[in-house]
GROMACS .gro file of C-alpha atoms in nm:
model
  262
    1MET     CA    1   8.855  11.369   8.354
    2TYR     CA    2   8.511  11.209   8.324
    3ASN     CA    3   8.510  11.089   7.961
    4LEU     CA    4   8.565  10.716   7.972
    5THR     CA    5   8.872  10.576   7.800
    6PRO     CA    6   8.876  10.223   7.651
    7ILE     CA    7   9.059  10.033   7.927
    8VAL     CA    8   8.879  10.213   8.209
    9LYS     CA    9   8.547  10.136   8.042
   10ASN     CA   10   8.635   9.768   7.999
   11LEU     CA   11   8.763   9.739   8.358
   12LEU     CA   12   8.439   9.888   8.486
   13LEU     CA   13   8.236   9.641   8.280
   14ILE     CA   14   8.448   9.343   8.387
   15ASN     CA   15   8.434   9.430   8.758
   16ILE     CA   16   8.059   9.489   8.752
   17GLY     CA   17   8.000   9.183   8.534
   18VAL     CA   18   8.207   8.950   8.753
   19PHE     CA   19   8.031   9.077   9.064
   20ILE     CA   20   7.686   9.014   8.916
   21LEU     CA   21   7.763   8.681   8.750
   22ALA     CA   22   7.956   8.541   9.046
   23SER     CA   23   7.672   8.637   9.280
   24MET     CA   24   7.413   8.475   9.051
   25LEU     CA   25   7.604   8.160   8.952
   26ILE     CA   26   7.816   8.088   9.260
   27GLY     CA   27   7.631   8.273   9.535
   28ASP     CA   28   7.773   8.318   9.883
   29ASP     CA   29   8.076   8.101   9.801
   30ALA     CA   30   8.196   8.343   9.531
   31ILE     CA   31   8.414   8.548   9.765
   32PHE     CA   32   8.572   8.238   9.917
   33ILE     CA   33   8.644   8.079   9.577
   34LEU     CA   34   8.766   8.390   9.394
   35GLY     CA   35   8.924   8.574   9.688
   36LEU     CA   36   9.295   8.552   9.765
   37LYS     CA   37   9.376   8.319  10.054
   38TYR     CA   38   9.697   8.286  10.251
   39PHE     CA   39   9.939   8.055  10.068
   40GLU     CA   40   9.931   7.792  10.347
   41SER     CA   41   9.553   7.768  10.330
   42PRO     CA   42   9.419   7.445  10.173
   43ALA     CA   43   9.191   7.671   9.966
   44PHE     CA   44   9.475   7.879   9.819
   45GLN     CA   45   9.510   7.874   9.439
   46PRO     CA   46   9.767   8.077   9.239
   47TRP     CA   47   9.499   8.215   9.009
   48GLN     CA   48   9.343   8.392   9.307
   49PHE     CA   49   9.613   8.659   9.273
   50LEU     CA   50   9.423   8.768   8.961
   51THR     CA   51   9.061   8.677   9.034
   52HIS     CA   52   9.047   8.856   9.369
   53MET     CA   53   9.098   9.188   9.186
   54PHE     CA   54   8.762   9.149   9.011
   55MET     CA   55   8.549   9.028   9.303
   56HIS     CA   56   8.399   9.254   9.570
   57ALA     CA   57   8.240   9.206   9.910
   58GLY     CA   58   7.908   9.372   9.843
   59PHE     CA   59   7.776   9.657   9.632
   60GLY     CA   60   7.923   9.929   9.854
   61HIS     CA   61   8.272   9.784   9.817
   62LEU     CA   62   8.230   9.760   9.439
   63PHE     CA   63   8.086  10.110   9.412
   64GLY     CA   64   8.368  10.270   9.613
   65ASN     CA   65   8.639  10.115   9.398
   66MET     CA   66   8.466  10.181   9.068
   67ILE     CA   67   8.413  10.548   9.157
   68GLY     CA   68   8.789  10.587   9.204
   69LEU     CA   69   8.857  10.410   8.874
   70PHE     CA   70   8.590  10.618   8.695
   71PHE     CA   71   8.713  10.958   8.813
   72PHE     CA   72   9.091  10.917   8.813
   73GLY     CA   73   9.160  10.635   8.566
   74PRO     CA   74   9.088  10.819   8.237
   75MET     CA   75   9.350  11.091   8.288
   76LEU     CA   76   9.617  10.831   8.363
   77GLU     CA   77   9.515  10.620   8.064
   78ARG     CA   78   9.547  10.924   7.837
   79THR     CA   79   9.887  10.996   7.987
   80PHE     CA   80  10.022  10.640   7.970
   81GLY     CA   81   9.838  10.507   7.667
   82SER     CA   82   9.589  10.222   7.696
   83GLN     CA   83   9.833   9.929   7.689
   84ARG     CA   84  10.067  10.074   7.950
   85PHE     CA   85   9.774  10.180   8.168
   86LEU     CA   86   9.646   9.821   8.176
   87VAL     CA   87   9.993   9.697   8.272
   88TYR     CA   88  10.007   9.965   8.542
   89TYR     CA   89   9.666   9.868   8.679
   90LEU     CA   90   9.749   9.497   8.697
   91ILE     CA   91  10.095   9.546   8.848
   92CYS     CA   92   9.956   9.775   9.117
   93GLY     CA   93   9.688   9.517   9.198
   94LEU     CA   94   9.931   9.225   9.204
   95GLY     CA   95  10.187   9.429   9.400
   96ALA     CA   96   9.920   9.510   9.656
   97SER     CA   97   9.853   9.136   9.687
   98LEU     CA   98  10.219   9.062   9.755
   99ILE     CA   99  10.243   9.332  10.023
  100TYR     CA  100   9.923   9.205  10.182
  101MET     CA  101  10.048   8.845  10.172
  102GLY     CA  102  10.369   8.952  10.342
  103PHE     CA  103  10.173   9.119  10.621
  104VAL     CA  104   9.951   8.812  10.664
  105TRP     CA  105  10.263   8.591  10.674
  106TYR     CA  106  10.399   8.805  10.959
  107GLU     CA  107  10.067   8.801  11.144
  108ILE     CA  108  10.000   8.430  11.093
  109GLY     CA  109  10.355   8.347  11.203
  110GLY     CA  110  10.289   8.505  11.540
  111LEU     CA  111   9.956   8.325  11.576
  112GLN     CA  112  10.110   7.995  11.468
  113ASP     CA  113  10.377   8.020  11.738
  114MET     CA  114  10.115   8.096  12.002
  115VAL     CA  115   9.894   7.807  11.890
  116GLN     CA  116  10.180   7.557  11.890
  117THR     CA  117  10.289   7.670  12.235
  118PHE     CA  118   9.935   7.641  12.366
  119LEU     CA  119   9.881   7.292  12.224
  120ILE     CA  120  10.196   7.173  12.401
  121ASP     CA  121  10.122   7.350  12.729
  122PRO     CA  122   9.762   7.476  12.756
  123ASP     CA  123   9.772   7.794  12.962
  124PRO     CA  124   9.466   8.009  13.046
  125ALA     CA  125   9.657   8.337  13.009
  126LEU     CA  126   9.786   8.238  12.665
  127PHE     CA  127   9.440   8.133  12.554
  128GLN     CA  128   9.301   8.469  12.657
  129SER     CA  129   9.583   8.646  12.469
  130ILE     CA  130   9.500   8.454  12.150
  131VAL     CA  131   9.133   8.546  12.179
  132ASN     CA  132   9.209   8.910  12.258
  133GLU     CA  133   9.441   8.954  11.961
  134TYR     CA  134   9.283   8.743  11.689
  135VAL     CA  135   8.908   8.715  11.751
  136THR     CA  136   8.642   8.979  11.686
  137GLY     CA  137   8.263   8.992  11.675
  138THR     CA  138   8.022   8.767  11.862
  139ALA     CA  139   8.272   8.479  11.875
  140ARG     CA  140   8.495   8.697  12.093
  141ILE     CA  141   8.230   8.710  12.366
  142GLU     CA  142   8.181   8.333  12.354
  143TYR     CA  143   8.554   8.263  12.370
  144MET     CA  144   8.613   8.516  12.647
  145ASN     CA  145   8.353   8.334  12.856
  146LEU     CA  146   8.538   8.012  12.783
  147ALA     CA  147   8.863   8.182  12.886
  148ASP     CA  148   8.707   8.280  13.220
  149ASP     CA  149   8.595   7.922  13.282
  150PHE     CA  150   8.939   7.790  13.188
  151ARG     CA  151   9.113   8.038  13.416
  152ASN     CA  152   8.895   7.926  13.707
  153ASN     CA  153   8.942   7.556  13.624
  154PRO     CA  154   9.287   7.521  13.459
  155ASP     CA  155   9.309   7.145  13.521
  156ASN     CA  156   8.967   7.057  13.381
  157THR     CA  157   9.025   6.801  13.105
  158ALA     CA  158   8.712   6.894  12.912
  159LEU     CA  159   8.802   7.263  12.912
  160ILE     CA  160   9.157   7.185  12.800
  161GLN     CA  161   9.029   6.984  12.504
  162GLU     CA  162   8.772   7.251  12.415
  163THR     CA  163   9.027   7.534  12.423
  164LYS     CA  164   9.261   7.330  12.204
  165ARG     CA  165   8.981   7.289  11.949
  166VAL     CA  166   8.911   7.662  11.967
  167VAL     CA  167   9.270   7.772  11.905
  168ASN     CA  168   9.290   7.537  11.605
  169ARG     CA  169   8.962   7.683  11.481
  170ILE     CA  170   9.097   8.037  11.521
  171TYR     CA  171   9.410   7.951  11.325
  172ASN     CA  172   9.219   7.779  11.043
  173SER     CA  173   8.979   8.070  11.026
  174ARG     CA  174   9.260   8.325  10.994
  175ILE     CA  175   9.444   8.147  10.713
  176ASN     CA  176   9.119   8.110  10.516
  177ILE     CA  177   9.010   8.474  10.525
  178PRO     CA  178   8.982   8.583  10.159
  179MET     CA  179   9.095   8.921  10.031
  180VAL     CA  180   8.886   9.063   9.747
  181GLY     CA  181   8.858   9.385   9.554
  182ALA     CA  182   9.030   9.619   9.313
  183SER     CA  183   9.139   9.849   9.596
  184GLY     CA  184   9.511   9.788   9.549
  185ALA     CA  185   9.493   9.878   9.180
  186VAL     CA  186   9.266  10.177   9.247
  187PHE     CA  187   9.497  10.310   9.517
  188GLY     CA  188   9.777  10.274   9.264
  189ILE     CA  189   9.572  10.496   9.032
  190LEU     CA  190   9.526  10.752   9.310
  191MET     CA  191   9.901  10.756   9.376
  192GLY     CA  192   9.980  10.790   9.005
  193PHE     CA  193   9.732  11.075   8.972
  194ALA     CA  194   9.885  11.256   9.271
  195LEU     CA  195  10.239  11.214   9.135
  196ILE     CA  196  10.162  11.333   8.782
  197PHE     CA  197   9.888  11.588   8.859
  198PRO     CA  198   9.983  11.685   9.216
  199ASN     CA  199   9.829  12.033   9.222
  200THR     CA  200   9.493  11.939   9.071
  201GLU     CA  201   9.229  12.053   9.317
  202LEU     CA  202   8.968  11.797   9.415
  203PHE     CA  203   8.628  11.863   9.567
  204LEU     CA  204   8.512  11.592   9.809
  205LEU     CA  205   8.162  11.546   9.947
  206PHE     CA  206   8.285  11.509  10.305
  207PHE     CA  207   8.532  11.799  10.290
  208PRO     CA  208   8.406  12.158  10.250
  209PHE     CA  209   8.717  12.296  10.077
  210PRO     CA  210   8.911  12.195   9.764
  211ILE     CA  211   9.221  11.989   9.838
  212LYS     CA  212   9.517  11.924   9.611
  213ALA     CA  213   9.566  11.568   9.495
  214LYS     CA  214   9.913  11.540   9.648
  215TYR     CA  215   9.785  11.629   9.995
  216LEU     CA  216   9.483  11.402   9.973
  217VAL     CA  217   9.691  11.098   9.877
  218PHE     CA  218   9.967  11.180  10.128
  219PHE     CA  219   9.730  11.202  10.424
  220TYR     CA  220   9.530  10.903  10.311
  221GLY     CA  221   9.852  10.704  10.284
  222LEU     CA  222   9.942  10.799  10.642
  223TYR     CA  223   9.596  10.698  10.758
  224THR     CA  224   9.623  10.365  10.576
  225LEU     CA  225   9.957  10.291  10.739
  226TYR     CA  226   9.823  10.386  11.082
  227ALA     CA  227   9.506  10.180  11.041
  228GLY     CA  228   9.704   9.878  10.923
  229ILE     CA  229   9.936   9.891  11.223
  230GLN     CA  230   9.665   9.977  11.476
  231ARG     CA  231   9.435   9.690  11.368
  232THR     CA  232   9.112   9.814  11.528
  233PRO     CA  233   8.894   9.517  11.633
  234GLY     CA  234   8.633   9.444  11.368
  235ASP     CA  235   8.822   9.627  11.094
  236ASN     CA  236   8.821   9.390  10.796
  237ILE     CA  237   8.980   9.631  10.548
  238ALA     CA  238   9.309   9.519  10.392
  239HIS     CA  239   9.492   9.845  10.464
  240PHE     CA  240   9.833   9.702  10.374
  241ALA     CA  241   9.699   9.605  10.031
  242HIS     CA  242   9.603   9.970   9.977
  243LEU     CA  243   9.948  10.076  10.085
  244GLY     CA  244  10.103   9.811   9.860
  245GLY     CA  245   9.919   9.946   9.556
  246MET     CA  246  10.051  10.294   9.633
  247ILE     CA  247  10.408  10.167   9.679
  248PHE     CA  248  10.412   9.981   9.347
  249ALA     CA  249  10.255  10.281   9.175
  250PHE     CA  250  10.532  10.506   9.304
  251ILE     CA  251  10.799  10.262   9.183
  252LEU     CA  252  10.643  10.232   8.836
  253ILE     CA  253  10.599  10.607   8.790
  254LYS     CA  254  10.962  10.669   8.885
  255TYR     CA  255  11.091  10.378   8.675
  256TRP     CA  256  10.898  10.492   8.366
  257GLY     CA  257  11.019  10.847   8.419
  258TYR     CA  258  10.691  11.033   8.416
  259ARG     CA  259  10.708  11.389   8.541
  260ARG     CA  260  10.444  11.605   8.704
  261TYR     CA  261  10.215  11.801   8.476
  262ASN     CA  262  10.117  12.073   8.724
   0.00000   0.00000   0.00000
């Protein structure tokens, strides 16, 4: 499992190389430039569907994805062959992007309706709802204080103008959040591994007993779906991209007709 195959080795080198070079040459703007933005964002570029797969938000993010590629990628590459494995990797990554974009479209649509309604008829309760649902971190505290002031002074012209600026800022911020990382492709690899080698027992650092690949991926898929729907405040993980990679992996494995080995 641990002997590197050609495509896995090259993907590891490319991901690590892009992370280092982008950080050195572009700096803090690397994630914004190379990450995938929502298609209505002024910063969206079609090539971001590819570049986001090779950019990561910090060493921990890179390390987590590369560990999955390192441990599970070689067995799939030997099973598929190098050329088909590369196609599989890219399709899972791009498929994850499409699923993620669909989720963002749904989410942004709801925010867009709320913002348009608020700009026409500024309402303190609606402003507070927008802040509650779409703002996290320190900005949330600031905006909640503004919501309290607005609720106590709903006819104050200055507060009305300020809250209008804030809701526009919230909307622009949401459509410009970049998605980065090879997670969609790596989760596709995990799904492929579980489908073809379902009874392979895996030993995990955080779990004291061996667990079969099929159970690990099944429960992690359920968790990913739950986390994506639940949307815990402060959670900046693209759970639906993970799920998208798994979905496209399942479709490809079934379409290509691969059967389980154990």
